mmCIF file of C-alpha atoms and ligand atoms in Angstrom:
data_model
loop_
_atom_site.group_PDB
_atom_site.id
_atom_site.type_symbol
_atom_site.label_atom_id
_atom_site.label_comp_id
_atom_site.label_asym_id
_atom_site.label_seq_id
_atom_site.Cartn_x
_atom_site.Cartn_y
_atom_site.Cartn_z
ATOM 1 C CA MET S 1 -104.467 109.528 2.235
ATOM 2 C CA ALA S 2 -103.970 112.643 4.374
ATOM 3 C CA PHE S 3 -106.937 113.595 6.533
ATOM 4 C CA GLU S 4 -107.507 116.966 8.194
ATOM 5 C CA THR S 5 -110.487 116.360 10.471
ATOM 6 C CA ILE S 6 -109.759 112.841 11.710
ATOM 7 C CA ILE S 7 -106.674 110.985 12.935
ATOM 8 C CA VAL S 8 -106.206 107.355 11.944
ATOM 9 C CA GLU S 9 -103.821 104.940 13.650
ATOM 10 C CA ILE S 10 -103.467 101.248 12.999
ATOM 11 C CA GLU S 11 -101.829 99.094 15.642
ATOM 12 C CA ASP S 12 -102.103 95.395 16.464
ATOM 13 C CA HIS S 13 -104.775 94.841 13.799
ATOM 14 C CA VAL S 14 -107.036 97.573 15.191
ATOM 15 C CA ALA S 15 -107.724 100.814 13.305
ATOM 16 C CA VAL S 16 -108.520 103.714 15.622
ATOM 17 C CA ILE S 17 -110.314 106.620 13.956
ATOM 18 C CA LYS S 18 -110.389 109.733 16.134
ATOM 19 C CA LEU S 19 -112.710 112.566 15.171
ATOM 20 C CA ASN S 20 -110.653 115.725 15.440
ATOM 21 C CA ARG S 21 -112.438 119.081 15.182
ATOM 22 C CA PRO S 22 -111.907 120.145 18.792
ATOM 23 C CA ASP S 23 -112.975 123.760 18.233
ATOM 24 C CA ALA S 24 -116.423 122.628 17.114
ATOM 25 C CA LEU S 25 -116.819 119.667 19.513
ATOM 26 C CA ASN S 26 -116.295 117.362 16.520
ATOM 27 C CA ALA S 27 -119.364 118.697 14.714
ATOM 28 C CA LEU S 28 -119.900 116.514 11.670
ATOM 29 C CA ASN S 29 -119.351 118.704 8.632
ATOM 30 C CA THR S 30 -119.141 117.472 5.039
ATOM 31 C CA GLN S 31 -115.370 117.178 5.143
ATOM 32 C CA LEU S 32 -115.317 115.178 8.374
ATOM 33 C CA LEU S 33 -118.067 112.805 7.253
ATOM 34 C CA GLY S 34 -116.316 112.269 3.898
ATOM 35 C CA GLU S 35 -112.989 111.591 5.597
ATOM 36 C CA LEU S 36 -114.612 109.296 8.159
ATOM 37 C CA CYS S 37 -116.316 107.242 5.442
ATOM 38 C CA SER S 38 -113.060 106.999 3.464
ATOM 39 C CA ALA S 39 -111.104 105.937 6.552
ATOM 40 C CA LEU S 40 -113.710 103.302 7.411
ATOM 41 C CA GLU S 41 -113.638 101.975 3.842
ATOM 42 C CA ASP S 42 -109.822 101.934 3.871
ATOM 43 C CA ALA S 43 -109.849 99.966 7.129
ATOM 44 C CA ASP S 44 -112.501 97.600 5.776
ATOM 45 C CA GLY S 45 -110.287 96.845 2.769
ATOM 46 C CA ASN S 46 -106.999 96.655 4.694
ATOM 47 C CA ASP S 47 -105.867 93.064 5.395
ATOM 48 C CA LYS S 48 -104.037 94.207 8.513
ATOM 49 C CA VAL S 49 -107.220 95.541 10.149
ATOM 50 C CA ARG S 50 -109.528 93.134 12.001
ATOM 51 C CA CYS S 51 -111.543 95.601 14.096
ATOM 52 C CA ILE S 52 -112.194 99.360 14.039
ATOM 53 C CA VAL S 53 -112.670 101.815 16.920
ATOM 54 C CA VAL S 54 -114.280 105.222 16.321
ATOM 55 C CA THR S 55 -113.761 107.786 19.044
ATOM 56 C CA GLY S 56 -113.692 111.528 19.740
ATOM 57 C CA SER S 57 -112.265 113.678 22.530
ATOM 58 C CA ASP S 58 -112.854 113.658 26.287
ATOM 59 C CA LYS S 59 -115.386 116.474 25.875
ATOM 60 C CA ALA S 60 -117.213 115.278 22.773
ATOM 61 C CA PHE S 61 -117.554 112.183 20.672
ATOM 62 C CA ALA S 62 -119.471 114.507 18.330
ATOM 63 C CA ALA S 63 -121.943 117.295 19.155
ATOM 64 C CA GLY S 64 -123.989 116.602 16.032
ATOM 65 C CA ALA S 65 -124.100 117.594 12.416
ATOM 66 C CA ASP S 66 -122.453 120.967 11.800
ATOM 67 C CA ILE S 67 -125.225 123.472 12.466
ATOM 68 C CA LYS S 68 -123.309 126.332 10.824
ATOM 69 C CA GLU S 69 -123.021 124.360 7.603
ATOM 70 C CA MET S 70 -126.696 123.297 7.643
ATOM 71 C CA SER S 71 -128.245 126.588 8.672
ATOM 72 C CA GLU S 72 -128.441 128.160 5.210
ATOM 73 C CA LYS S 73 -129.662 125.071 3.358
ATOM 74 C CA GLY S 74 -133.164 124.863 1.912
ATOM 75 C CA PHE S 75 -135.513 121.950 1.265
ATOM 76 C CA VAL S 76 -134.839 121.682 -2.468
ATOM 77 C CA GLY S 77 -131.093 121.765 -1.861
ATOM 78 C CA VAL S 78 -131.070 119.056 0.819
ATOM 79 C CA PHE S 79 -133.526 116.967 -1.212
ATOM 80 C CA PHE S 80 -131.326 116.880 -4.314
ATOM 81 C CA GLU S 81 -128.127 116.613 -2.276
ATOM 82 C CA ASN S 82 -129.880 113.787 -0.374
ATOM 83 C CA LEU S 83 -128.239 115.123 2.778
ATOM 84 C CA PHE S 84 -126.644 112.390 4.933
ATOM 85 C CA ALA S 85 -128.036 109.513 2.831
ATOM 86 C CA ARG S 86 -124.655 108.587 1.391
ATOM 87 C CA THR S 87 -122.984 108.776 4.799
ATOM 88 C CA ASN S 88 -125.600 106.448 6.270
ATOM 89 C CA ASP S 89 -125.173 104.016 3.376
ATOM 90 C CA ARG S 90 -121.367 104.074 3.366
ATOM 91 C CA ILE S 91 -121.076 103.479 7.109
ATOM 92 C CA SER S 92 -123.784 100.787 7.061
ATOM 93 C CA ALA S 93 -121.861 98.972 4.309
ATOM 94 C CA ILE S 94 -118.720 98.463 6.438
ATOM 95 C CA ARG S 95 -118.388 94.722 7.076
ATOM 96 C CA LYS S 96 -115.710 94.620 9.790
ATOM 97 C CA PRO S 97 -116.717 95.164 13.425
ATOM 98 C CA ILE S 98 -116.779 98.804 14.584
ATOM 99 C CA ILE S 99 -116.786 99.864 18.243
ATOM 100 C CA ALA S 100 -117.790 103.407 19.217
ATOM 101 C CA ALA S 101 -115.784 104.644 22.218
ATOM 102 C CA VAL S 102 -117.863 107.566 23.462
ATOM 103 C CA GLY S 103 -116.746 110.199 25.951
ATOM 104 C CA GLY S 104 -118.602 113.472 26.501
ATOM 105 C CA TYR S 105 -121.316 114.622 24.125
ATOM 106 C CA ALA S 106 -122.813 112.289 21.528
ATOM 107 C CA LEU S 107 -125.665 114.438 20.269
ATOM 108 C CA GLY S 108 -127.795 114.452 17.143
ATOM 109 C CA GLY S 109 -125.661 113.067 14.332
ATOM 110 C CA GLY S 110 -123.053 112.162 16.974
ATOM 111 C CA CYS S 111 -125.491 109.857 18.749
ATOM 112 C CA GLU S 112 -126.588 108.516 15.374
ATOM 113 C CA LEU S 113 -122.994 107.838 14.333
ATOM 114 C CA ALA S 114 -122.360 105.964 17.596
ATOM 115 C CA MET S 115 -125.505 103.890 16.978
ATOM 116 C CA MET S 116 -124.302 103.039 13.455
ATOM 117 C CA CYS S 117 -121.273 101.386 15.001
ATOM 118 C CA ASP S 118 -121.748 97.789 16.165
ATOM 119 C CA PHE S 119 -121.688 98.562 19.860
ATOM 120 C CA ILE S 120 -120.976 101.478 22.128
ATOM 121 C CA ILE S 121 -118.579 101.595 25.053
ATOM 122 C CA ALA S 122 -119.192 104.769 27.037
ATOM 123 C CA ALA S 123 -117.135 106.798 29.462
ATOM 124 C CA ASP S 124 -119.007 107.803 32.620
ATOM 125 C CA SER S 125 -118.864 111.352 31.191
ATOM 126 C CA ALA S 126 -120.912 110.422 28.099
ATOM 127 C CA LYS S 127 -124.127 112.248 27.294
ATOM 128 C CA PHE S 128 -126.413 111.029 24.538
ATOM 129 C CA GLY S 129 -129.215 113.022 22.967
ATOM 130 C CA GLN S 130 -131.283 113.818 19.900
ATOM 131 C CA PRO S 131 -131.703 117.582 20.418
ATOM 132 C CA GLU S 132 -132.596 118.333 16.784
ATOM 133 C CA ILE S 133 -136.111 119.244 17.953
ATOM 134 C CA ASN S 134 -134.594 122.419 19.486
ATOM 135 C CA LEU S 135 -133.321 123.412 16.040
ATOM 136 C CA GLY S 136 -136.660 123.093 14.263
ATOM 137 C CA VAL S 137 -135.809 119.759 12.625
ATOM 138 C CA ILE S 138 -135.885 116.082 13.521
ATOM 139 C CA ALA S 139 -133.107 113.485 13.551
ATOM 140 C CA GLY S 140 -131.843 112.704 10.067
ATOM 141 C CA MET S 141 -129.490 109.747 10.285
ATOM 142 C CA GLY S 142 -131.360 107.156 12.343
ATOM 143 C CA GLY S 143 -132.203 108.981 15.583
ATOM 144 C CA THR S 144 -135.903 108.150 15.351
ATOM 145 C CA GLN S 145 -135.272 104.640 14.015
ATOM 146 C CA ARG S 146 -132.111 103.117 15.497
ATOM 147 C CA LEU S 147 -132.624 104.785 18.898
ATOM 148 C CA THR S 148 -136.133 103.313 19.088
ATOM 149 C CA ARG S 149 -134.751 99.844 18.358
ATOM 150 C CA TYR S 150 -132.041 100.289 21.004
ATOM 151 C CA VAL S 151 -134.107 101.761 23.868
ATOM 152 C CA GLY S 152 -137.792 101.252 22.966
ATOM 153 C CA LYS S 153 -140.548 103.686 22.079
ATOM 154 C CA SER S 154 -141.004 105.472 25.389
ATOM 155 C CA LYS S 155 -137.413 106.588 25.905
ATOM 156 C CA SER S 156 -136.932 107.267 22.202
ATOM 157 C CA MET S 157 -140.013 109.512 22.116
ATOM 158 C CA ASP S 158 -138.822 111.232 25.298
ATOM 159 C CA MET S 159 -135.375 111.915 23.778
ATOM 160 C CA ASN S 160 -136.665 112.922 20.346
ATOM 161 C CA LEU S 161 -139.527 115.098 21.618
ATOM 162 C CA THR S 162 -137.908 116.843 24.599
ATOM 163 C CA GLY S 163 -134.334 116.856 23.304
ATOM 164 C CA ARG S 164 -133.069 115.925 26.772
ATOM 165 C CA PHE S 165 -129.721 114.212 27.254
ATOM 166 C CA MET S 166 -129.262 110.729 28.684
ATOM 167 C CA ASP S 167 -126.218 110.146 30.885
ATOM 168 C CA ALA S 168 -124.027 107.067 30.656
ATOM 169 C CA ASP S 169 -125.729 105.149 33.460
ATOM 170 C CA GLU S 170 -129.182 105.664 31.999
ATOM 171 C CA ALA S 171 -127.833 104.740 28.559
ATOM 172 C CA GLU S 172 -126.479 101.477 29.951
ATOM 173 C CA ARG S 173 -129.723 100.681 31.789
ATOM 174 C CA ALA S 174 -131.669 101.394 28.595
ATOM 175 C CA GLY S 175 -129.452 99.151 26.461
ATOM 176 C CA LEU S 176 -127.982 101.921 24.332
ATOM 177 C CA VAL S 177 -124.429 101.157 25.453
ATOM 178 C CA SER S 178 -122.837 97.837 26.272
ATOM 179 C CA ARG S 179 -120.423 99.023 28.993
ATOM 180 C CA VAL S 180 -119.678 102.153 31.024
ATOM 181 C CA VAL S 181 -116.166 102.779 32.341
ATOM 182 C CA PRO S 182 -114.395 105.657 34.083
ATOM 183 C CA ALA S 183 -113.455 108.282 31.492
ATOM 184 C CA LYS S 184 -109.726 107.660 31.959
ATOM 185 C CA LYS S 185 -110.156 103.995 31.092
ATOM 186 C CA LEU S 186 -112.296 104.497 27.970
ATOM 187 C CA MET S 187 -109.649 103.807 25.340
ATOM 188 C CA ASP S 188 -108.092 100.922 27.294
ATOM 189 C CA GLU S 189 -111.498 99.276 27.526
ATOM 190 C CA ALA S 190 -112.335 99.886 23.851
ATOM 191 C CA LEU S 191 -108.930 98.697 22.649
ATOM 192 C CA GLY S 192 -109.166 95.638 24.914
ATOM 193 C CA ALA S 193 -112.532 94.751 23.381
ATOM 194 C CA ALA S 194 -111.181 95.400 19.875
ATOM 195 C CA GLN S 195 -108.185 93.180 20.592
ATOM 196 C CA LYS S 196 -110.446 90.349 21.732
ATOM 197 C CA ILE S 197 -112.403 90.652 18.481
ATOM 198 C CA ALA S 198 -109.184 90.852 16.433
ATOM 199 C CA GLU S 199 -108.053 87.497 17.882
ATOM 200 C CA LYS S 200 -111.048 85.661 16.418
ATOM 201 C CA SER S 201 -111.447 84.459 12.869
ATOM 202 C CA LEU S 202 -112.358 87.477 10.746
ATOM 203 C CA LEU S 203 -114.686 85.205 8.774
ATOM 204 C CA THR S 204 -116.723 84.570 11.891
ATOM 205 C CA THR S 205 -116.694 88.077 13.339
ATOM 206 C CA MET S 206 -117.917 89.463 10.018
ATOM 207 C CA ALA S 207 -120.550 86.724 9.767
ATOM 208 C CA ALA S 208 -121.726 87.385 13.336
ATOM 209 C CA LYS S 209 -122.031 91.119 12.613
ATOM 210 C CA GLU S 210 -124.024 90.404 9.462
ATOM 211 C CA ALA S 211 -126.344 88.015 11.294
ATOM 212 C CA VAL S 212 -127.037 90.373 14.228
ATOM 213 C CA ASP S 213 -127.699 93.198 11.774
ATOM 214 C CA ARG S 214 -130.277 91.055 9.943
ATOM 215 C CA SER S 215 -132.359 91.024 13.131
ATOM 216 C CA PHE S 216 -133.124 94.708 12.538
ATOM 217 C CA GLU S 217 -134.303 94.100 8.988
ATOM 218 C CA THR S 218 -136.464 91.000 9.070
ATOM 219 C CA THR S 219 -138.937 88.788 10.940
ATOM 220 C CA LEU S 220 -137.776 86.376 13.651
ATOM 221 C CA SER S 221 -138.321 83.264 11.534
ATOM 222 C CA GLU S 222 -136.477 84.734 8.527
ATOM 223 C CA GLY S 223 -133.700 85.957 10.809
ATOM 224 C CA ILE S 224 -133.335 82.521 12.422
ATOM 225 C CA LEU S 225 -133.225 80.935 8.962
ATOM 226 C CA PHE S 226 -130.530 83.399 7.870
ATOM 227 C CA GLU S 227 -128.555 82.640 11.031
ATOM 228 C CA ARG S 228 -128.855 78.872 10.533
ATOM 229 C CA ARG S 229 -127.669 79.081 6.921
ATOM 230 C CA VAL S 230 -124.650 81.157 7.944
ATOM 231 C CA PHE S 231 -123.994 78.843 10.915
ATOM 232 C CA HIS S 232 -124.082 75.793 8.626
ATOM 233 C CA SER S 233 -121.759 77.494 6.132
ATOM 234 C CA MET S 234 -119.142 77.999 8.848
ATOM 235 C CA PHE S 235 -118.619 74.211 8.825
ATOM 236 C CA ALA S 236 -117.022 74.602 5.392
ATOM 237 C CA THR S 237 -114.190 76.674 6.908
ATOM 238 C CA GLU S 238 -110.788 75.643 8.226
ATOM 239 C CA ASP S 239 -111.315 78.009 11.150
ATOM 240 C CA GLN S 240 -114.234 75.879 12.390
ATOM 241 C CA LYS S 241 -111.980 72.787 12.352
ATOM 242 C CA GLU S 242 -109.209 74.725 14.083
ATOM 243 C CA GLY S 243 -111.494 76.324 16.682
ATOM 244 C CA MET S 244 -113.092 73.047 17.724
ATOM 245 C CA ALA S 245 -109.808 71.071 17.589
ATOM 246 C CA ALA S 246 -108.123 73.721 19.754
ATOM 247 C CA PHE S 247 -110.892 73.419 22.340
ATOM 248 C CA LEU S 248 -110.575 69.632 22.483
ATOM 249 C CA GLU S 249 -106.765 69.812 22.636
ATOM 250 C CA LYS S 250 -106.976 72.480 25.378
ATOM 251 C CA ARG S 251 -104.894 75.025 23.446
ATOM 252 C CA GLN S 252 -105.353 78.491 21.945
ATOM 253 C CA ALA S 253 -106.907 78.455 18.454
ATOM 254 C CA GLN S 254 -104.798 79.821 15.607
ATOM 255 C CA PHE S 255 -107.343 81.218 13.165
ATOM 256 C CA ARG S 256 -106.287 81.868 9.576
ATOM 257 C CA ASP S 257 -109.481 83.378 8.116
ATOM 258 C CA LYS S 258 -109.940 80.378 5.875
HETATM 259 C C1 HXC O 301 -121.524 123.405 14.838
HETATM 260 C C2 HXC O 301 -120.992 123.342 17.076
HETATM 261 C C3 HXC O 301 -121.895 122.281 17.290
HETATM 262 C C4 HXC O 301 -122.614 121.780 16.155
HETATM 263 C C5 HXC O 301 -120.971 122.772 19.171
HETATM 264 N N1 HXC O 301 -120.450 123.610 18.270
HETATM 265 N N2 HXC O 301 -121.865 121.952 18.597
HETATM 266 N N3 HXC O 301 -120.808 123.892 15.866
HETATM 267 N N4 HXC O 301 -122.396 122.389 14.960
HETATM 268 N N5 HXC O 301 -123.464 120.764 16.250
HETATM 269 C C6 HXC O 301 -119.453 124.659 18.483
HETATM 270 C C7 HXC O 301 -120.040 125.855 19.180
HETATM 271 O O1 HXC O 301 -120.694 126.702 18.243
HETATM 272 C C8 HXC O 301 -118.796 126.500 19.772
HETATM 273 O O2 HXC O 301 -118.123 127.194 18.758
HETATM 274 C C9 HXC O 301 -117.965 125.297 20.150
HETATM 275 O O3 HXC O 301 -118.441 124.205 19.379
HETATM 276 C C10 HXC O 301 -118.094 124.920 21.624
HETATM 277 O O4 HXC O 301 -119.464 124.765 21.900
HETATM 278 P P1 HXC O 301 -120.196 125.490 23.132
HETATM 279 O O5 HXC O 301 -121.631 125.511 22.840
HETATM 280 O O6 HXC O 301 -119.534 126.801 23.428
HETATM 281 O O7 HXC O 301 -119.854 124.465 24.307
HETATM 282 P P2 HXC O 301 -120.695 124.172 25.620
HETATM 283 O O8 HXC O 301 -121.244 125.451 26.211
HETATM 284 O O9 HXC O 301 -119.841 123.305 26.461
HETATM 285 O O10 HXC O 301 -121.977 123.341 25.120
HETATM 286 C C11 HXC O 301 -121.818 122.053 24.558
HETATM 287 C C12 HXC O 301 -123.128 121.585 23.829
HETATM 288 C C13 HXC O 301 -123.559 122.691 22.850
HETATM 289 C C14 HXC O 301 -124.211 121.341 24.866
HETATM 290 C C15 HXC O 301 -122.776 120.273 23.157
HETATM 291 O O11 HXC O 301 -122.439 123.023 22.028
HETATM 292 C C16 HXC O 301 -124.663 122.242 21.938
HETATM 293 O O12 HXC O 301 -125.814 122.223 22.370
HETATM 294 N N6 HXC O 301 -124.344 121.931 20.688
HETATM 295 C C17 HXC O 301 -125.332 121.623 19.681
HETATM 296 C C18 HXC O 301 -125.894 120.245 19.893
HETATM 297 C C19 HXC O 301 -126.942 119.893 18.835
HETATM 298 O O13 HXC O 301 -127.972 120.570 18.766
HETATM 299 N N7 HXC O 301 -126.695 118.878 18.064
HETATM 300 C C20 HXC O 301 -127.589 118.445 16.987
HETATM 301 C C21 HXC O 301 -127.171 119.088 15.721
HETATM 302 S S1 HXC O 301 -128.339 118.714 14.408
HETATM 303 P P3 HXC O 301 -117.611 128.697 18.962
HETATM 304 O O14 HXC O 301 -117.049 129.051 17.616
HETATM 305 O O15 HXC O 301 -118.787 129.498 19.406
HETATM 306 O O16 HXC O 301 -116.558 128.560 20.034
HETATM 307 C C22 HXC O 301 -127.936 117.173 13.908
HETATM 308 C C23 HXC O 301 -128.764 116.648 12.768
HETATM 309 C C24 HXC O 301 -128.419 115.228 12.494
HETATM 310 O O17 HXC O 301 -127.069 116.560 14.386
HETATM 311 C C25 HXC O 301 -128.681 114.858 11.101
HETATM 312 C C26 HXC O 301 -127.908 113.657 10.668
HETATM 313 C C27 HXC O 301 -126.403 113.752 10.773
#
């Protein structure tokens, strides 16, 4: 499928999806969000893909939902359209691991998109924020919910109420991002991490993602039970036999996703 607002490349089992509306700092308009969801679903269903990286440009991962497109909408319209609900659901339904490689601005919907990925690797140029408050609205795709789970109430309130930006170092200290690297090394670092994930059994990386995600949805005891059931089920796989045999034989495991 030909895309106009994103660029997709698949190499060495990693799909890289680059947001590509440079004139609008990758503002997330309907077309871009539709293409992004389709590309993610394609990658999820493609046997050659074992990990996905979503990235933007040096200046902006994404500067938010497209304000021009939203500005004329009214309540009844956005209610019936259920603005951004489908995007949230489609991205949340992706089962393969997704890394966000963030350089420059990740604001509003851009920050929310990064948080919907499984983890964030940031360039030292990255700036995160939920500035919707300056536009007379609030976050609409997880900025009050996911951000609070990532960084806690105090910082989330600060970001959502003042609209201030958080730089990469603060984002790392707060637990929003897993690593910060010099801007020039961002893609090398993200692709290196993706490659490491791609080497594992896809059965186990998908199971691990599912289990970590449960921790956001349930109590500790239910989450631990879910984890234990999935852990036990792994012993029915050939990859568990291979992984443990390879360790004992001091060789590299050859996983076959079985
Ligand atoms: C539409 C945008 C945009 C956006 C930037 N542009 N952000 N267009 N929607 N969110 C456009 C500008 O209009 C401009 O177009 C071009 O990109 C370059 O932007 P500048 O402002 O000239 O760049 P700069 O001075 O470097 O400032 C960068 C910036 C600023 C700080 C990131 O652009 C900014 O504050 N953007 C808006 C950030 C924001 O409020 N995001 C939240 C959106 S609401 P022209 O044509 O003039 O050159 C949201 C709701 C989420 O995300 C709901 C769920 C998805």
